[in-house]
Amino acid sequence: MSPTAKPAIIDGKTKVLGGVTVIDTPLVTRAMDFARTQSEPYLFNHAVRSWLFAVRLGQLQGINHDAEVVAIGTLLHDLGLTNSFQGPKRFEIEGAAAARTFAREQGLDDRRVQLIWDSVALNSTPSIGLYKEAEVALCTAGIGVEFGFQYDRIPPDEMQSILAEFPRLEMKRCFADSVCRIVKTKPETTYDNFAGDFGERFVPGYKRPSTVDFLMDAPFEE
């Protein structure tokens, strides 16, 4: 993680959300409002919990980072699962493009915009995201808590406070349904990401092509 990242709290302005002390700036408020207006309630709550988990993991480990970037990256990481941003590319890329547009419209510089794009685009690829810059790694880790990864790093009383303010609202079923809709409507975007896992488990007839077949069938003699 970058040793030159900005401090976790910018200008010292904070608020408490779900029992967690988070940065409180107009930019973060606009990102939260944007996520709320675009997302189903379960997906919005998932995004906010991911942010709070990312914040706590950063605080508990003393990781310096740009707190606004982490807020935007986590709050907007699933825009590609919403009705407004379902283009032809895999959902993480559609979401990253939407988050990048939002960030540019807010006047963020190219470096911060790129960190937000990476946070969203890599949110379902922790084997890469966790080894990127502090902001990307924290977004990845916070989102991962929602799937049980590093769950035990969040103290139980804090976990209960977060869940009480932002309940899961049948997260397991609703999230699976959202991903399966993508598998059914644009399966070509699901072969090299975790969406294919949902296809194999829940969508009859779904089958990923094999990378081995691509290699062996490539138009070369050897």
Coordinates of C-alpha atoms in Angstrom, one line a residue:
M1 CA 0.0 0.0 0.0
S2 CA 1.3 3.4 -0.9
P3 CA 3.3 5.2 1.8
T4 CA 2.5 8.5 0.3
A5 CA -1.3 8.2 0.5
K6 CA -3.2 11.0 2.2
P7 CA -4.3 10.7 5.9
A8 CA -7.4 8.7 6.7
I9 CA -9.4 11.8 7.7
I10 CA -9.3 14.9 5.5
D11 CA -9.6 18.3 7.3
G12 CA -10.7 16.5 10.5
K13 CA -14.5 16.7 9.6
T14 CA -16.2 13.5 10.6
K15 CA -19.5 11.9 11.6
V16 CA -20.6 8.6 13.1
L17 CA -22.4 6.2 10.8
G18 CA -23.4 2.7 12.0
G19 CA -21.1 3.3 15.0
V20 CA -18.1 4.0 12.7
T21 CA -16.4 7.4 12.5
V22 CA -16.2 8.3 8.9
I23 CA -15.2 11.3 6.8
D24 CA -17.9 13.9 6.3
T25 CA -17.5 16.1 3.2
P26 CA -20.0 17.3 0.6
L27 CA -18.3 15.0 -2.0
V28 CA -19.0 11.9 0.2
T29 CA -22.6 13.1 0.7
R30 CA -23.1 13.4 -3.0
A31 CA -21.6 10.0 -3.6
M32 CA -23.9 8.5 -1.0
D33 CA -26.9 10.2 -2.5
F34 CA -26.0 9.0 -6.0
A35 CA -25.6 5.5 -4.8
R36 CA -29.0 5.7 -3.0
T37 CA -30.9 7.0 -6.0
Q38 CA -29.4 4.4 -8.3
S39 CA -29.6 1.3 -6.2
E40 CA -32.2 -1.0 -4.8
P41 CA -32.3 -0.8 -1.0
Y42 CA -30.4 -4.0 -0.4
L43 CA -27.7 -2.9 -2.8
F44 CA -27.4 0.5 -1.2
N45 CA -27.1 -1.0 2.2
H46 CA -24.4 -3.4 0.9
A47 CA -22.4 -0.5 -0.5
V48 CA -22.6 1.5 2.7
R49 CA -21.6 -1.5 4.8
S50 CA -18.7 -2.1 2.5
W51 CA -17.6 1.4 3.1
L52 CA -17.8 1.1 6.8
F53 CA -15.9 -2.1 6.8
A54 CA -13.2 -0.6 4.7
V55 CA -13.0 2.4 7.0
R56 CA -12.7 0.2 10.1
L57 CA -10.1 -2.1 8.5
G58 CA -8.0 1.0 7.7
Q59 CA -8.4 2.4 11.2
L60 CA -7.6 -0.9 13.0
Q61 CA -4.5 -1.4 10.9
G62 CA -3.4 2.3 10.9
I63 CA -3.4 2.5 7.1
N64 CA -3.0 6.0 5.6
H65 CA -5.3 6.6 2.7
D66 CA -7.4 9.1 0.8
A67 CA -10.7 8.7 2.7
E68 CA -12.8 10.3 0.1
V69 CA -11.5 8.0 -2.6
V70 CA -12.3 5.0 -0.4
A71 CA -15.8 6.3 0.3
I72 CA -16.6 6.9 -3.4
G73 CA -15.0 3.6 -4.5
T74 CA -17.0 1.5 -2.1
L75 CA -20.3 3.4 -2.3
L76 CA -20.3 3.2 -6.1
H77 CA -18.7 -0.2 -6.6
D78 CA -21.9 -2.0 -7.7
L79 CA -23.4 0.6 -10.0
G80 CA -22.9 -2.0 -12.8
L81 CA -25.6 -4.1 -11.1
T82 CA -28.2 -1.3 -11.3
N83 CA -30.7 -0.7 -14.1
S84 CA -29.0 2.6 -15.1
F85 CA -25.6 1.2 -16.0
Q86 CA -26.1 -2.1 -17.7
G87 CA -24.0 -1.8 -20.8
P88 CA -22.4 -4.5 -22.9
K89 CA -19.2 -4.9 -20.8
R90 CA -18.8 -6.9 -17.6
F91 CA -20.6 -5.3 -14.8
E92 CA -17.5 -4.2 -12.9
I93 CA -16.3 -2.2 -16.0
E94 CA -19.7 -0.6 -16.5
G95 CA -19.7 0.4 -12.9
A96 CA -16.2 1.7 -13.0
A97 CA -17.0 3.9 -16.0
A98 CA -20.0 5.3 -14.2
A99 CA -18.0 6.0 -11.0
R100 CA -15.3 7.6 -13.2
T101 CA -17.9 9.9 -14.8
F102 CA -19.2 10.8 -11.4
A103 CA -15.7 11.5 -10.0
R104 CA -14.8 13.7 -13.0
E105 CA -18.0 15.7 -12.7
Q106 CA -17.1 16.4 -9.1
G107 CA -13.8 17.8 -10.2
L108 CA -11.4 15.1 -8.9
D109 CA -7.9 15.0 -10.4
D110 CA -6.8 12.2 -12.7
R111 CA -4.9 10.3 -10.0
R112 CA -7.9 10.1 -7.7
V113 CA -10.3 9.2 -10.6
Q114 CA -8.0 6.4 -11.6
L115 CA -7.9 5.0 -8.0
I116 CA -11.7 5.1 -8.0
W117 CA -11.9 3.3 -11.4
D118 CA -9.5 0.6 -10.2
S119 CA -11.4 0.2 -6.9
V120 CA -14.7 -0.5 -8.8
A121 CA -13.2 -2.5 -11.7
L122 CA -11.3 -4.8 -9.3
N123 CA -13.9 -5.1 -6.6
S124 CA -14.6 -8.8 -7.5
T125 CA -10.9 -9.7 -8.1
P126 CA -9.4 -9.6 -4.6
S127 CA -6.3 -11.6 -5.7
I128 CA -5.3 -8.4 -7.6
G129 CA -7.2 -5.6 -5.7
L130 CA -5.7 -6.4 -2.3
Y131 CA -2.2 -5.8 -3.7
K132 CA -2.9 -2.4 -5.3
E133 CA -2.7 1.0 -3.7
A134 CA -4.0 1.5 -0.2
E135 CA -7.3 2.9 -1.4
V136 CA -8.0 0.1 -3.8
A137 CA -6.9 -2.5 -1.3
L138 CA -9.2 -1.1 1.4
C139 CA -12.2 -1.0 -0.9
T140 CA -11.5 -4.5 -1.9
A141 CA -11.1 -5.7 1.7
G142 CA -14.3 -3.8 2.9
I143 CA -16.4 -5.4 0.1
G144 CA -14.8 -8.8 0.9
V145 CA -16.1 -8.6 4.5
E146 CA -19.6 -8.9 3.0
F147 CA -18.6 -12.3 1.7
G148 CA -17.1 -13.4 4.9
F149 CA -13.4 -12.5 4.2
Q150 CA -11.7 -10.9 7.2
Y151 CA -15.1 -10.9 9.0
D152 CA -13.4 -11.6 12.3
R153 CA -11.4 -8.5 12.1
I154 CA -14.5 -6.4 12.8
P155 CA -15.3 -6.4 16.5
P156 CA -18.6 -8.2 17.1
D157 CA -20.2 -5.1 18.8
E158 CA -19.2 -2.9 15.9
M159 CA -20.5 -5.5 13.4
Q160 CA -23.9 -5.5 15.2
S161 CA -24.1 -1.7 15.1
I162 CA -23.4 -1.6 11.4
L163 CA -25.9 -4.3 10.6
A164 CA -28.5 -2.6 12.8
E165 CA -28.3 0.7 10.9
F166 CA -27.8 -0.9 7.5
P167 CA -29.5 -4.3 7.5
R168 CA -28.7 -6.9 4.9
L169 CA -32.3 -7.0 3.5
E170 CA -31.9 -10.6 2.1
M171 CA -28.6 -9.7 0.7
K172 CA -27.7 -13.3 -0.2
R173 CA -30.8 -14.0 -2.3
C174 CA -31.0 -10.5 -3.8
F175 CA -27.4 -10.3 -4.8
A176 CA -27.5 -13.8 -6.3
D177 CA -30.6 -12.8 -8.3
S178 CA -28.9 -9.7 -9.6
V179 CA -25.8 -11.5 -10.8
C180 CA -27.8 -14.3 -12.3
R181 CA -29.7 -11.7 -14.4
I182 CA -26.4 -10.7 -15.9
V183 CA -25.5 -14.3 -16.5
K184 CA -28.7 -14.8 -18.4
T185 CA -28.7 -11.6 -20.4
K186 CA -25.0 -11.2 -21.3
P187 CA -23.2 -14.4 -20.5
E188 CA -20.2 -13.4 -22.6
T189 CA -19.2 -11.0 -19.8
T190 CA -19.2 -13.6 -17.1
Y191 CA -16.6 -16.2 -18.2
D192 CA -13.6 -14.7 -16.5
N193 CA -15.0 -13.3 -13.3
F194 CA -17.0 -14.5 -10.3
A195 CA -20.3 -14.0 -12.0
G196 CA -19.7 -17.3 -13.7
D197 CA -19.7 -19.0 -10.3
F198 CA -23.3 -17.9 -9.9
G199 CA -24.1 -19.1 -13.4
E200 CA -22.7 -22.5 -12.7
R201 CA -24.6 -22.8 -9.5
F202 CA -28.0 -21.3 -10.4
V203 CA -28.5 -20.9 -14.1
P204 CA -29.5 -24.2 -16.0
G205 CA -27.4 -24.8 -19.1
Y206 CA -24.7 -22.2 -18.3
K207 CA -21.2 -23.3 -19.2
R208 CA -18.0 -21.4 -19.3
P209 CA -15.7 -21.9 -22.2
S210 CA -12.3 -23.3 -21.2
T211 CA -9.1 -21.3 -21.5
V212 CA -7.4 -24.6 -22.2
D213 CA -9.6 -24.9 -25.3
F214 CA -8.7 -21.4 -26.4
L215 CA -5.0 -22.3 -26.2
M216 CA -5.3 -25.7 -27.9
D217 CA -7.6 -24.4 -30.7
A218 CA -5.6 -21.2 -31.4
P219 CA -4.6 -20.9 -35.1
F220 CA -1.0 -21.8 -34.6
E221 CA 0.9 -25.0 -35.5
E222 CA 2.4 -25.4 -32.0

